[in-house]
Each structure stands twice: as C-alpha cells, then as structure tokens.
Tab-separated table of C-alpha atoms in Angstrom:
chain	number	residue	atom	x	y	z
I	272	UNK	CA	0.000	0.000	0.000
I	273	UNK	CA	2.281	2.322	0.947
I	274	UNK	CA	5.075	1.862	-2.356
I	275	UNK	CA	2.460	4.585	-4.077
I	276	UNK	CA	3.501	7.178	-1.541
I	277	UNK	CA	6.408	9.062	-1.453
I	278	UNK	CA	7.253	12.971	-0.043
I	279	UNK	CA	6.095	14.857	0.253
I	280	UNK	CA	3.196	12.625	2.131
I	281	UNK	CA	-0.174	13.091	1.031
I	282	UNK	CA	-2.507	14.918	3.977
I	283	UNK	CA	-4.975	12.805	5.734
I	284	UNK	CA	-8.807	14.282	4.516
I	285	UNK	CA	-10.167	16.693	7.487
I	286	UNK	CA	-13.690	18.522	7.904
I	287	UNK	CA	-14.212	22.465	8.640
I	288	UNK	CA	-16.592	21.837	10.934
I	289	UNK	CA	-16.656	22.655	14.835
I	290	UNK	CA	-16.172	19.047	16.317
I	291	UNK	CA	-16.972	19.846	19.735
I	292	UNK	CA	-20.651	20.155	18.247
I	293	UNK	CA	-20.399	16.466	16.463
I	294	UNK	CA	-21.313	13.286	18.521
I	295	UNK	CA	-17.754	12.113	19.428
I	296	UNK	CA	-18.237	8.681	17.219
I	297	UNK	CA	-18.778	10.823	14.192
I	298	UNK	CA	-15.958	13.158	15.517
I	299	UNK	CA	-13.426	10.659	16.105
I	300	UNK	CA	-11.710	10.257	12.863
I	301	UNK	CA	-11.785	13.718	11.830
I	302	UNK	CA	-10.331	14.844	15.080
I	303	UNK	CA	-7.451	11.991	14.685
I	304	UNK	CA	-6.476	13.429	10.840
I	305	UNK	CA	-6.316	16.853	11.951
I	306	UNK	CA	-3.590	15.905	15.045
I	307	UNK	CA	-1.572	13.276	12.346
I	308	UNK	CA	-1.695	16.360	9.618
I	309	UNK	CA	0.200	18.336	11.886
I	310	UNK	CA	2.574	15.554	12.292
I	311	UNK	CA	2.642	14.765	8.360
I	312	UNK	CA	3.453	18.263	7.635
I	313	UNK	CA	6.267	18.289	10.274
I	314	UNK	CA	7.606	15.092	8.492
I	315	UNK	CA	7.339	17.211	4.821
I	316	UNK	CA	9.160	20.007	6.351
I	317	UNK	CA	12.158	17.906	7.588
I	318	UNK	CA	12.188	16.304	4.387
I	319	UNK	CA	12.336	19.103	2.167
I	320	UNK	CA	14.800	21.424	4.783
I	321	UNK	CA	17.248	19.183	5.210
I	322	UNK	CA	19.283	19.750	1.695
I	323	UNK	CA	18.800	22.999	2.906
I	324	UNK	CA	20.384	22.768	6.369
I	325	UNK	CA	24.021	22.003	5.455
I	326	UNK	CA	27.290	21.888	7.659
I	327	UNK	CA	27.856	25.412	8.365
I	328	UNK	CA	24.558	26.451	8.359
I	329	UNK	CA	23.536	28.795	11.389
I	330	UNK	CA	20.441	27.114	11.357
I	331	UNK	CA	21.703	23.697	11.740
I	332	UNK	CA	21.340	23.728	15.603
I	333	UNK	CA	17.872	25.114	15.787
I	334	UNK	CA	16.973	22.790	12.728
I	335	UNK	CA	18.584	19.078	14.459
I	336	UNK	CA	16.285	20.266	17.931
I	337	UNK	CA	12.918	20.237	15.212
I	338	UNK	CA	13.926	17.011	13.953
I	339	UNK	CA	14.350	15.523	17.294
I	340	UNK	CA	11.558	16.927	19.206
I	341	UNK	CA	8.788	16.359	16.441
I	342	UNK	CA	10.775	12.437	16.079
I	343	UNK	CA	9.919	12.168	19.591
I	344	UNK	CA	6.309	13.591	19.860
I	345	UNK	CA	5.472	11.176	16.917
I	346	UNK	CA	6.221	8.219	18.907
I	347	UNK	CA	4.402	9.540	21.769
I	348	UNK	CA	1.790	9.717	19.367
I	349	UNK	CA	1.601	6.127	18.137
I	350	UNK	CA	2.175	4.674	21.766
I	351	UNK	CA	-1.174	6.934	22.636
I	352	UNK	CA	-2.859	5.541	19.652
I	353	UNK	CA	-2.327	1.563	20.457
I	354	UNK	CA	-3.252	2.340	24.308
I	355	UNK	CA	-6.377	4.364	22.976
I	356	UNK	CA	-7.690	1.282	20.956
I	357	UNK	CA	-6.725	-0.937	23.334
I	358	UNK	CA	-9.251	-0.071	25.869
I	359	UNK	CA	-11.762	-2.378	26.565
I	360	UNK	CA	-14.502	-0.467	25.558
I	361	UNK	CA	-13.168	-0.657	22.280
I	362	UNK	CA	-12.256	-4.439	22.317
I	363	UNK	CA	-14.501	-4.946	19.013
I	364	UNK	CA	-11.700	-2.939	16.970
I	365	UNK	CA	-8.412	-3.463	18.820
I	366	UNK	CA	-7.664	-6.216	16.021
I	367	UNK	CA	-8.560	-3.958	13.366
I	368	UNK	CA	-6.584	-1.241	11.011
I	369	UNK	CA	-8.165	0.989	13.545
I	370	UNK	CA	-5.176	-0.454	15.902
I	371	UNK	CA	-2.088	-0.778	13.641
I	372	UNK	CA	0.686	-2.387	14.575
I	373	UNK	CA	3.409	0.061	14.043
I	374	UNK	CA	6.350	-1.186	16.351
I	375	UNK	CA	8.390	-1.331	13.025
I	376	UNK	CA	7.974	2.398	12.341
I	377	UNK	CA	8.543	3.319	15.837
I	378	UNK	CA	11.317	0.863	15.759
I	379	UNK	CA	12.723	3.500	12.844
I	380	UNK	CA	11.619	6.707	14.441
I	381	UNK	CA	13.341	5.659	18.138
I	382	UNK	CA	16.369	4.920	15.437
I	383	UNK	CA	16.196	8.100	13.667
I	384	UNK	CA	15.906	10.143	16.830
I	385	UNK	CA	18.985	8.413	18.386
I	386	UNK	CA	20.803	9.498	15.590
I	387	UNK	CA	19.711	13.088	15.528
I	388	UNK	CA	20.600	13.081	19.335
I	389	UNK	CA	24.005	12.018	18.278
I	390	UNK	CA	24.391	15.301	15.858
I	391	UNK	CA	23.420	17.264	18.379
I	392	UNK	CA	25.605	16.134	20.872
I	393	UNK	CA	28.467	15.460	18.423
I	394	UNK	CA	27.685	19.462	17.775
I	395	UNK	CA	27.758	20.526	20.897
I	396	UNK	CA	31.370	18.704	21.525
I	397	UNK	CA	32.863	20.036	18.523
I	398	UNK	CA	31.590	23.633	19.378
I	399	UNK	CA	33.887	24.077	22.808
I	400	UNK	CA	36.983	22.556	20.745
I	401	UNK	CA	36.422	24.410	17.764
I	402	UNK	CA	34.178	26.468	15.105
I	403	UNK	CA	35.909	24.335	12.190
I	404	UNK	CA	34.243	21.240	11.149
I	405	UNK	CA	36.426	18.907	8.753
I	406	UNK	CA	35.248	17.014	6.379
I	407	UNK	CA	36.072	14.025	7.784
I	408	UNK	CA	33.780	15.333	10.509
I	409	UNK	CA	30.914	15.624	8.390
I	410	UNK	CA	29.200	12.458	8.222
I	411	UNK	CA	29.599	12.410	12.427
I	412	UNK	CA	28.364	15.771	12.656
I	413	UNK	CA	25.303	15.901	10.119
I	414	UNK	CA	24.901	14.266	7.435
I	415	UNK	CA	21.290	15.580	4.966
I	416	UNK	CA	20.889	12.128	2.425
I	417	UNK	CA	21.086	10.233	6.023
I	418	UNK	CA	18.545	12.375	7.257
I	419	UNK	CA	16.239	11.905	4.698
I	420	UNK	CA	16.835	7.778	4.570
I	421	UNK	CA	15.748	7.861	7.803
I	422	UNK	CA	12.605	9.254	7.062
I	423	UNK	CA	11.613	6.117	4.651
I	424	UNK	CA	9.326	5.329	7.193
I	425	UNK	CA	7.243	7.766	6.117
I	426	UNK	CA	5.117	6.417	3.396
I	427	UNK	CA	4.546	3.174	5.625
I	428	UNK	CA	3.168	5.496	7.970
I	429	UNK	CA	0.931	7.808	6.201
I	430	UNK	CA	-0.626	3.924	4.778
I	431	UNK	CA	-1.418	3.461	8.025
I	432	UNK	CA	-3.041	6.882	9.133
I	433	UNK	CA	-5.102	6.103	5.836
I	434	UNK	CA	-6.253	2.830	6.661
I	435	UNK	CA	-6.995	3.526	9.877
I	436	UNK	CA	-9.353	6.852	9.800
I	437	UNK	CA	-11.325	4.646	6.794
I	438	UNK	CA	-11.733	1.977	9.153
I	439	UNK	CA	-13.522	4.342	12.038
I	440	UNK	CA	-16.678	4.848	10.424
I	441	UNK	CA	-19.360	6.110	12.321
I	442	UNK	CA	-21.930	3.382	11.269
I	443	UNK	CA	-18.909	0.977	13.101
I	444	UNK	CA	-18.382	2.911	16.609
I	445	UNK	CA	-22.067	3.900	16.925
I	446	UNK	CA	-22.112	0.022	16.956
I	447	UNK	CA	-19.446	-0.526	19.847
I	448	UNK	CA	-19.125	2.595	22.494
I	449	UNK	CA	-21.292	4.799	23.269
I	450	UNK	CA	-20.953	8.817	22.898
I	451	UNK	CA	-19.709	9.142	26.592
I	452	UNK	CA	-18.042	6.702	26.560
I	453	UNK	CA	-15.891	7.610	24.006
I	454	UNK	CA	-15.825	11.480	25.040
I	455	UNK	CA	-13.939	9.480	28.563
I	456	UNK	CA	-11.658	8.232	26.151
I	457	UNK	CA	-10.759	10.919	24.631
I	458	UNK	CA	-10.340	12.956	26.952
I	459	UNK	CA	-8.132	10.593	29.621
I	460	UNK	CA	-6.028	10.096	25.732
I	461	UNK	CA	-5.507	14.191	25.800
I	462	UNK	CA	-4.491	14.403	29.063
I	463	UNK	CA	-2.129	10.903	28.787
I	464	UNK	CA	-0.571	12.891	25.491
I	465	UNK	CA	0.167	16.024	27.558
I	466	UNK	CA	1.866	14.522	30.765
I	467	UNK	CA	4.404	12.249	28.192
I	468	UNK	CA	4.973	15.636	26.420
I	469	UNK	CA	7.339	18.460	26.613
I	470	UNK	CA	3.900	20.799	26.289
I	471	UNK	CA	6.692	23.924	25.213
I	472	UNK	CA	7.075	21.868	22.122
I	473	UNK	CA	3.572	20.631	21.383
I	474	UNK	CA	1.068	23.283	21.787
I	475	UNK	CA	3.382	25.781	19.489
I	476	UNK	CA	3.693	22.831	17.024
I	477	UNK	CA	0.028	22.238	16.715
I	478	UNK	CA	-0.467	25.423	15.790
I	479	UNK	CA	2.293	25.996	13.491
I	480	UNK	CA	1.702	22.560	11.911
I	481	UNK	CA	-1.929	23.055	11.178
I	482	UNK	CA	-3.744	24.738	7.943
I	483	UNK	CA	-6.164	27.175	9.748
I	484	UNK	CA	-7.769	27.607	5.937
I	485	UNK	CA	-8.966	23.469	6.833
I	486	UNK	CA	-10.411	24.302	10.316
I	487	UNK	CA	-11.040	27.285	11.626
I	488	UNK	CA	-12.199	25.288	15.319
I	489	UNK	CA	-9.445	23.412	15.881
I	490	UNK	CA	-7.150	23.373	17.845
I	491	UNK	CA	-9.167	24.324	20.791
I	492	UNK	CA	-6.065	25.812	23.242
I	493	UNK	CA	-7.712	27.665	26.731
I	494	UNK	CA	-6.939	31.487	27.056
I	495	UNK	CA	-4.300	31.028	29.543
I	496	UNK	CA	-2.106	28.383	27.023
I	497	UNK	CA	-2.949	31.479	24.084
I	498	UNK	CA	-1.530	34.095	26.254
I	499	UNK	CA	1.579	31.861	27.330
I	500	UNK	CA	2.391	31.728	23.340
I	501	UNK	CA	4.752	34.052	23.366
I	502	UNK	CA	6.500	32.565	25.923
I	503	UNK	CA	6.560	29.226	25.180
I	504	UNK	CA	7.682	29.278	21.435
I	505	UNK	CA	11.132	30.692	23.273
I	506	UNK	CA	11.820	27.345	24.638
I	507	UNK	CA	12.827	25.901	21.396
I	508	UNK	CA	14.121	29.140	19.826
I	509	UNK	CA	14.530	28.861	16.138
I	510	UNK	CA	12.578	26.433	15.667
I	511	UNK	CA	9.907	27.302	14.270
I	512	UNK	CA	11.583	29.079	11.473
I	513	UNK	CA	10.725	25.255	10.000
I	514	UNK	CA	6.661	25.444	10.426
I	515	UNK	CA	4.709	25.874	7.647
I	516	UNK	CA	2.951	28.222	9.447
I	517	UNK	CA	3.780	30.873	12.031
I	518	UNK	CA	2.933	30.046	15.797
I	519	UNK	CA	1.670	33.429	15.870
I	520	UNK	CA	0.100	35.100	12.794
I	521	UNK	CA	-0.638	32.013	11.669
I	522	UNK	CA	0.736	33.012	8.433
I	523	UNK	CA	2.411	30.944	5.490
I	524	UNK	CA	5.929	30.260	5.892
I	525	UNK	CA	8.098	29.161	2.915
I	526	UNK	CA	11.290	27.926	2.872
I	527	UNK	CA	13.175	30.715	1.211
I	528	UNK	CA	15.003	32.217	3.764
I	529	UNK	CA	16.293	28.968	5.246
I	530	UNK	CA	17.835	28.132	1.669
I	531	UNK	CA	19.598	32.148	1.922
C-alpha cells in the first residue's frame, strides 16, 4: 500500500466543521487526521529542509532540535494511539486497522531520533573545541541524504493513518461505544498525550503545523495556554523558522530564507 507514496506525504482528509458540536463517534476520525496532519506536515518540512540545512549552516542547531523533538512527539503519538484502541470499551476494533501495529515504524523513528541526538551532541562537543568542522567530521556531525533515509518510514506510515481513519466509520463505533463513553476516552487520551509531552514543544507545534484555511475550530487551546504563546515558542528558539505556518500570525511560511 504504501510503495504509491512518497514525499512529500499526502494529507490525511479533514472537515471544517466545529467538532466539539459532532457526537464524538462521528468526531473521532476527523479529530485523529487533523492531530496526524500536523505531524505529516512536520515530516514534509524535515524532508524538504534538510538539503537545505548544510554543515555550516547557522540554522543547523535550531533545525537538528525540530527534527528531534517532532521524532519524539510522533512516537508519543503512536504509543497513545495503540493504548487508545486498546481499551476495553473498544475491544470490538483493537484487532482492526483501527489499531495498527506500528512497532516497526517506531522501531525506525526511536532509530532516527537516536541518531539526531548524536548530531546534536556530536555538535555541541565540537563547538567548545572548535568552530571548524572537517570534512572528515561531516558524516559524524550531520549528514542531509542520512537524514532523509531515515525518514523512509514515512510512506509506511501515512498507509497506516489512511487505513486507519477509513476503518472508524461512524456506522462501526455507533455500533461498539457509546458517545460518553468515548468522550472518557478521549479525553483521559488528551491528558495521557500532555503529561508524556514536553507541552513547550507541542502546543506551538500544533499550531504551526496546522492549515487554519482546513479548520477554523481546531485546535481548541484555553486562554491562559494562548496568552503563554509568546512565551513558550522561546523554549525551542529557532525552531519554528521550519513550520509551515507561524505560531503566531498564523501566516504561510516558505522555505526561502532557510535556503539564503
């Protein structure tokens, strides 16, 4: 299935519409594809940046955090997604595509990130000794077709995210859970998400990582996390240079003045 994919990785389909006002079972899916778009963009952008990012480039540091910090909120992402469907209430569907089995793809994502951690530490090293990097250094230091290799998990992935928001039709969990039921589980998956995550990181990726043209609801973030914004995008400085969109307008950003 996934040999018809390549990058950048095709967008899971989303609905404008304010879910909070849907029955959760009909909500469900479209609420998953919006969260796994963000993460789909954020695997586009590392894929098409990293040519740009070379040795020597002052982004490079700011870049490698990105990459290691979206590498790890993806696999917090998948771990939440096989404890969500493994809930008893939804025992009718934990055999299903609803509940992948994606150890392989974490497998290469816990790789990847290793590796990135590596760079960065590598980096750091090499910056107390020196500000020259050799070539013989390179490959240790960062290395961009590596980068991108490691990302072949990708279209594996996004096969997955496909087969799995088909699968969770509302005809099939109308069948299974009921509305509050599911609302429970949603809810106690939100909050399991946010204690496993560094929240400086997520809440400015969300929004940075989402098309507000798609959904104008979503994501829902409480006054006090809106006002923190500026604030909490200063814990990964730079990064966000790499979003498609800005944390804080919102706006387009291309990829121009990485390439400079």
């Amino acid at each position: 299935m996934s040999s018809a994919l390549t990058y950048p990785l095709p967008l899971l389909p989303s609905i404008p519409d304010d879910l909070e006002n849907l029955d959760t079972r009909h909500a469900l899916p479209h609420l998953m594809a919006l969260m796994k778009n963000t993460l789909i963009r954020g695997l586009n952008r590392i894929h098409a940046c990293a040519p740009l990012v070379i040795i020597g480039h002052p982004a490079l540091p700011p870049f490698l955090d990105y990459v290691r910090s979206l590498l790890v909120q993806l696999d917090v992402h998948l771990e939440e997604d096989a404890t969500f469907f493994s809930a008893n209430a939804l025992a009718a569907i934990a055999t299903s595509d609803a509940n992948p089995d994606t150890q392989t793809i974490r497998e290469s994502i816990v790789s990847l990130t290793s590796l990135v951690s590596t760079w960065i530490n590598v980096g750091v090293s090499l910056s107390f000794r020196s500000q020259f990097i050799t070539r013989e250094q390179d490959d240790t230091f960062y290395c961009p077709s590596t980068l991108c290799d490691g990302l072949s998990f990708g279209p594996a992935l996004v096969a997955v995210m496909q087969a799995q928001i088909k699968t969770l039709t509302p005809t099939l969990l109308d069948s299974i859970i009921s509305r509050l039921d599911l609302f429970e589980l949603i809810t106690s998956s939100v909050n399991r998400v946010g204690e496993r995550s560094d929240m400086t990181f997520l809440l400015p990726f969300v929004v940075s990582h989402h098309d507000h043209t798609t959904s104008t609801h979503w994501p829902k973030i409480p006054e006090d996390g809106i006002e923190a914004f500026p604030t909490l995008i200063l814990s990964h400085p730079g990064c966000w240079q790499f979003a498609p969109f800005n944390p804080i307008t919102r706006e387009t950003q291309s990829l121009i003045s990485i390439s400079a």
